[in-house]
Short mmCIF file of C-alpha atoms in Angstrom, two decimals:
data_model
loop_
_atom_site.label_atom_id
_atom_site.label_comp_id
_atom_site.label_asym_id
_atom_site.label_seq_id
_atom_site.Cartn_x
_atom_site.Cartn_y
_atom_site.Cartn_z
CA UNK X 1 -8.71 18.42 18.38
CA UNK X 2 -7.08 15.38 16.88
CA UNK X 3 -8.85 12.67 18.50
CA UNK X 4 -7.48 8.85 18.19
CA UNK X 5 -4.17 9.27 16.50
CA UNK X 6 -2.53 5.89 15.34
CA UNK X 7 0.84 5.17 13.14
CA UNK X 8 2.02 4.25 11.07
CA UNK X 9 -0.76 4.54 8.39
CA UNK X 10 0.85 1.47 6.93
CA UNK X 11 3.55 -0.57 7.00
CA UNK X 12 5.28 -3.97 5.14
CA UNK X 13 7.13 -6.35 7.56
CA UNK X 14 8.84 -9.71 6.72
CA UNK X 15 8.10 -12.59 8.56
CA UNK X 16 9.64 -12.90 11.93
CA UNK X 17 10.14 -8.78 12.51
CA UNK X 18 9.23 -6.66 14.95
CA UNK X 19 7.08 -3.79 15.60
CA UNK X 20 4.99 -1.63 17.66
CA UNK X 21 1.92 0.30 16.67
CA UNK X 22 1.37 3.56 18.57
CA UNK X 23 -1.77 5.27 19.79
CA UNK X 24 -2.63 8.37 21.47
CA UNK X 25 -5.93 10.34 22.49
CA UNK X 26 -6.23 13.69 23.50
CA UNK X 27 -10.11 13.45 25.12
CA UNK X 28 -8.93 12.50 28.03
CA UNK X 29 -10.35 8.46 28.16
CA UNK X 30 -9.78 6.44 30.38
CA UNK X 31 -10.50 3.23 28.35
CA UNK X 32 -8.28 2.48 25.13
CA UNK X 33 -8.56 -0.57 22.78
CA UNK X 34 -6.96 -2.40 20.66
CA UNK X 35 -9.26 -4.31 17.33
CA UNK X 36 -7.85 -5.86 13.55
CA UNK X 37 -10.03 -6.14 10.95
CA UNK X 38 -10.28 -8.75 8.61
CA UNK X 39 -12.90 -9.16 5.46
CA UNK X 40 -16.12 -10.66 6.76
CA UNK X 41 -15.17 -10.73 10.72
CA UNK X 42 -16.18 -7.09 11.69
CA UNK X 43 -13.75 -6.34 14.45
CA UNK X 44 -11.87 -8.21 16.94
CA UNK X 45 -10.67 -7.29 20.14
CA UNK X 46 -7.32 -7.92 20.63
CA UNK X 47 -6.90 -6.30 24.20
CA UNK X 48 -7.90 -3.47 26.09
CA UNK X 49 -7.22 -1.12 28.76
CA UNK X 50 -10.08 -0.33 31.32
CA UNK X 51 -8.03 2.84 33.00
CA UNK X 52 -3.94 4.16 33.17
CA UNK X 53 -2.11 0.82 34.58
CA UNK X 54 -4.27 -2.40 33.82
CA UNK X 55 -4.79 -4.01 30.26
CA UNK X 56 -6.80 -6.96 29.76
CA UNK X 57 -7.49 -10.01 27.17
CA UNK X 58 -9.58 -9.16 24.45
CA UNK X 59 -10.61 -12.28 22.15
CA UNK X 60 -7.82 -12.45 19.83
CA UNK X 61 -4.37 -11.54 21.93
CA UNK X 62 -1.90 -14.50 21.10
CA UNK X 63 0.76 -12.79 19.55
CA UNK X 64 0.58 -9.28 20.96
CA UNK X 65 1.62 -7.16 23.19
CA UNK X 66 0.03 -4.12 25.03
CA UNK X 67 1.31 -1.41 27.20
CA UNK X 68 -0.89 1.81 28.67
CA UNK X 69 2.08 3.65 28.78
CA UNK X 70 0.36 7.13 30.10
CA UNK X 71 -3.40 7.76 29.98
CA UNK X 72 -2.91 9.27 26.84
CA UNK X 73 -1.20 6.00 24.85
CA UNK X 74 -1.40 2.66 24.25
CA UNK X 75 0.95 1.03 22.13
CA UNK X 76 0.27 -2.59 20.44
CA UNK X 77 3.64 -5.14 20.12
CA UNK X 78 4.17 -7.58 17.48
CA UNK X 79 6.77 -9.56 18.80
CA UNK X 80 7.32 -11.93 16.07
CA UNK X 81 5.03 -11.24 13.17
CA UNK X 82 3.73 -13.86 11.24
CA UNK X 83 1.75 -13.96 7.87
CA UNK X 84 -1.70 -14.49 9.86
CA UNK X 85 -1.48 -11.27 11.50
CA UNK X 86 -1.64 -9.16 8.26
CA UNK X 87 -4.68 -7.20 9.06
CA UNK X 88 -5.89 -3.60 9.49
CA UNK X 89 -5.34 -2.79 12.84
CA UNK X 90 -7.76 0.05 14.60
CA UNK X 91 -7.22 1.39 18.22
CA UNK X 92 -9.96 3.08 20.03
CA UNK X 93 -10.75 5.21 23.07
CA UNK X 94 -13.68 5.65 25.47
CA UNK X 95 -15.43 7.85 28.51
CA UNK X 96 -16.14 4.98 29.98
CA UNK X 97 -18.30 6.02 33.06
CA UNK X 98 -19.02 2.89 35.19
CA UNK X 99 -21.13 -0.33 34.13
CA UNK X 100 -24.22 -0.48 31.89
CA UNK X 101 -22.61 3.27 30.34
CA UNK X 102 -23.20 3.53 26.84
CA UNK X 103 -20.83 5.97 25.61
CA UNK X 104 -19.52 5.62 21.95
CA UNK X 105 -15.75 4.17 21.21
CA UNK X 106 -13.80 7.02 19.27
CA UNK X 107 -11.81 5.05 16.18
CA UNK X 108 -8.61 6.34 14.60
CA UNK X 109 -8.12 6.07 10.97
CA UNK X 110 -6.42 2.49 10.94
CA UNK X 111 -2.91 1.04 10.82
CA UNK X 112 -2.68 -1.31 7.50
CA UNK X 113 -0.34 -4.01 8.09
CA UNK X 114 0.81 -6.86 5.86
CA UNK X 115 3.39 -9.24 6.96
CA UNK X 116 4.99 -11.33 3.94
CA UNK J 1 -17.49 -15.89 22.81
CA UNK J 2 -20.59 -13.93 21.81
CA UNK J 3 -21.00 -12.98 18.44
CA UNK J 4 -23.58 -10.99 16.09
CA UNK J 5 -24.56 -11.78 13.02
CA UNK J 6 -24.82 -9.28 10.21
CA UNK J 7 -27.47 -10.03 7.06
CA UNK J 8 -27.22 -9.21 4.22
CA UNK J 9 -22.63 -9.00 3.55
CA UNK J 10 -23.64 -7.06 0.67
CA UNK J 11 -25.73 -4.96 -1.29
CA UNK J 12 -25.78 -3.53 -4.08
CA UNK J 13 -28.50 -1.16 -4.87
CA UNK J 14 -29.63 1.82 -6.77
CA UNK J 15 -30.44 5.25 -5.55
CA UNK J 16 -34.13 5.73 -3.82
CA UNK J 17 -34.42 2.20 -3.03
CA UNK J 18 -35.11 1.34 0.59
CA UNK J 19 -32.89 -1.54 2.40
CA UNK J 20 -33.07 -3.51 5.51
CA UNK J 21 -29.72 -4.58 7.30
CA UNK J 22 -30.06 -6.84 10.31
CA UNK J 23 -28.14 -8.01 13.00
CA UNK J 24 -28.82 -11.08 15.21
CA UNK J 25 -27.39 -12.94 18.04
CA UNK J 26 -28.58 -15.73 20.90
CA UNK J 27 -26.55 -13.54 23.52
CA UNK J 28 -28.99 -10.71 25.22
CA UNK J 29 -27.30 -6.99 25.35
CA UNK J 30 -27.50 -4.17 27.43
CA UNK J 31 -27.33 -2.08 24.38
CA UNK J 32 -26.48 -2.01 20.92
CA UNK J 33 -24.77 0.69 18.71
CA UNK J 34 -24.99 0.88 15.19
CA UNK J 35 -21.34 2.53 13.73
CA UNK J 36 -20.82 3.57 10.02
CA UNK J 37 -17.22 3.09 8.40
CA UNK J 38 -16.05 4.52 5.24
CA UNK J 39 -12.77 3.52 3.29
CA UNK J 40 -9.61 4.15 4.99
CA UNK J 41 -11.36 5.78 7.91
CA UNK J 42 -12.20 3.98 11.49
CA UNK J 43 -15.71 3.38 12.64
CA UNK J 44 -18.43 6.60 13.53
CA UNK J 45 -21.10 5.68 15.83
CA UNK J 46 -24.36 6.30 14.22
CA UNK J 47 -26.87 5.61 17.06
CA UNK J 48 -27.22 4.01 19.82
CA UNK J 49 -30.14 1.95 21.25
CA UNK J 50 -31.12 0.73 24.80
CA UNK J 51 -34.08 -0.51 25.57
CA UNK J 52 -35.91 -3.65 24.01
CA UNK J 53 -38.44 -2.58 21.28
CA UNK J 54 -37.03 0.96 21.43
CA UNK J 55 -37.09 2.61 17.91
CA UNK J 56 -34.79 5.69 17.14
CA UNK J 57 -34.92 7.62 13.43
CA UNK J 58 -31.68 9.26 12.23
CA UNK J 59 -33.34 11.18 9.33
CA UNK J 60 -33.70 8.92 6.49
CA UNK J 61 -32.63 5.78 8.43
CA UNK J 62 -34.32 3.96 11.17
CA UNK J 63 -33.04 1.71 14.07
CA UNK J 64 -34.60 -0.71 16.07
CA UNK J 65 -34.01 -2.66 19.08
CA UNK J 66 -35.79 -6.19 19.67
CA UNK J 67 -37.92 -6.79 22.40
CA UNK J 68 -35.63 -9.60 23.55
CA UNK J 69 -32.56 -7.33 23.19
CA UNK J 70 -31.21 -10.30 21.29
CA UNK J 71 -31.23 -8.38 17.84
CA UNK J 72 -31.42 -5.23 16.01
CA UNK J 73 -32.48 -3.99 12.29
CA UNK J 74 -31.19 -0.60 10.33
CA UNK J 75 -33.31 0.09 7.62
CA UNK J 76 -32.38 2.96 5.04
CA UNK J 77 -35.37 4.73 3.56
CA UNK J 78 -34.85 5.95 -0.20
CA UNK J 79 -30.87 5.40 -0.15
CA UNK J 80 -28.56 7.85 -1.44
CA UNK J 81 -24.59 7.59 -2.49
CA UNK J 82 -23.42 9.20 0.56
CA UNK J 83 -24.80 5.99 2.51
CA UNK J 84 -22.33 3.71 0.84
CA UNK J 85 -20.31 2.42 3.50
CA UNK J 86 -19.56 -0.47 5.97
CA UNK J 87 -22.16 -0.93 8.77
CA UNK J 88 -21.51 -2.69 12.09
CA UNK J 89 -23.78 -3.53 14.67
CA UNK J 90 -22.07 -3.90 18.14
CA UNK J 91 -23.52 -5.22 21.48
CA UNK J 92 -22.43 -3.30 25.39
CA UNK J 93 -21.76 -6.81 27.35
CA UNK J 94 -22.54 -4.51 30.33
CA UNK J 95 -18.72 -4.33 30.93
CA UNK J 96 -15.86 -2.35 29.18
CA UNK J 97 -16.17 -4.36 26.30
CA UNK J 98 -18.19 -3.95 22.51
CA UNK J 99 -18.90 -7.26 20.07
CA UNK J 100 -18.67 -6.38 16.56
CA UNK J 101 -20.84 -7.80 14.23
CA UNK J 102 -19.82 -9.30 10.56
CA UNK J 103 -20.45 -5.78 9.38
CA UNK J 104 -22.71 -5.25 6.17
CA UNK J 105 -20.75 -3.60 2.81
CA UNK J 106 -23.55 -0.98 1.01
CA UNK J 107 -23.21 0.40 -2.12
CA UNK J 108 -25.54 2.90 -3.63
CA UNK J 109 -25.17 3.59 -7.04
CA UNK J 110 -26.53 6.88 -8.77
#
């Protein structure tokens, strides 16, 4: 049981490029996420995707992309990358189970990113 | 935007000491989880709490929520290497989404 699988594990883009980050999950979720990390700013939700077919503003989104593609993945687009969104980028799942649910978000190991 | 606070950044301390790590915020939460996150790895949820005042013990650490489910505390009793890590407090909204705190950095040395 792999859990939240994410790649790359890193990659080195130049300013201006291109590039999607993939996830998958194999516990069945219905709720995926998207978060970078930065020193000293915890995480940041960049979007998310409450169930297969909707995706939503998280607090961070200009300059990204999403798309639930199946209920398994959710892929993150940099359309243009810039220098500012050199970060470690983390994607998520969840049972979520209706509101007021407290069920833990399962993390994947992390996509490292720098953009020169 | 609602955001949590995390005291100390970091701390440095030796093995067997004890350590407080809080985590504040003028937003009220439904709940709060406390997640652990070592190098190169994503974030493990260590516990979460629900109810204002609510106290939960994870064998040598100890959570608590406040009464005003405004903040929360994680204190570490008689720390040991394998607690070295990033900590992150994060607050249920009551909808799909979590709000990360700063995080804390701890270091135990032997």
């Amino acid at each position: 049981n792999a859990g939240v699988t994410q790649t790359p594990k890193f990659q080195v883009l130049k300013t201006g490029q291109s590039m999607t980050l993939q996830c998958a999950q194999d516990m069945n979720h219905n709720s995926m996420y998207w978060y970078r990390q930065d020193p000293g700013m915890g995480l940041r939700l960049i979007y998310y995707s409450a169930s297969e077919g909707t995706t939503d503003k998280g607090e961070v989104p200009n300059g990204y992309n999403v798309s639930r593609l199946n209920k398994r993945e959710f892929s993150l687009r940099l359309e243009s990358a810039a220098p500012s969104q050199t970060s470690v980028y983390f994607c998520a799942s969840r049972d979520w189970r209706g509101q007021g649910d407290n069920q833990p978000q399962h993390f994947g190991d992390g996509t490292r990113l720098s953009i020169l | 935007t609602q955001l949590l606070e995390q005291s100390p950044q970091f701390l440095s301390i030796q093995e067997g000491e004890n350590l407080t790590v809080y985590c504040n915020s003028s937003s009220v939460f439904s709940s709060l989880q406390w997640y652990r996150q070592e190098p190169g790895e994503g974030p493990v949820l260590l516990v979460t709490v629900v109810t204002g005042g609510e106290v939960k013990k994870l064998k040598r650490l100890t959570f608590q929520f406040g009464d005003a489910r405004k903040d929360s505390s994680l204190h570490i009793t008689a720390a040991q290497p394998g607690d070295t890590g990033l900590y992150l407090c994060a607050g249920h909204t009551g909808f799909q989404k979590l709000v990360f705190g700063t995080g804390t950095r701890l270091l135990v040395s032997p």
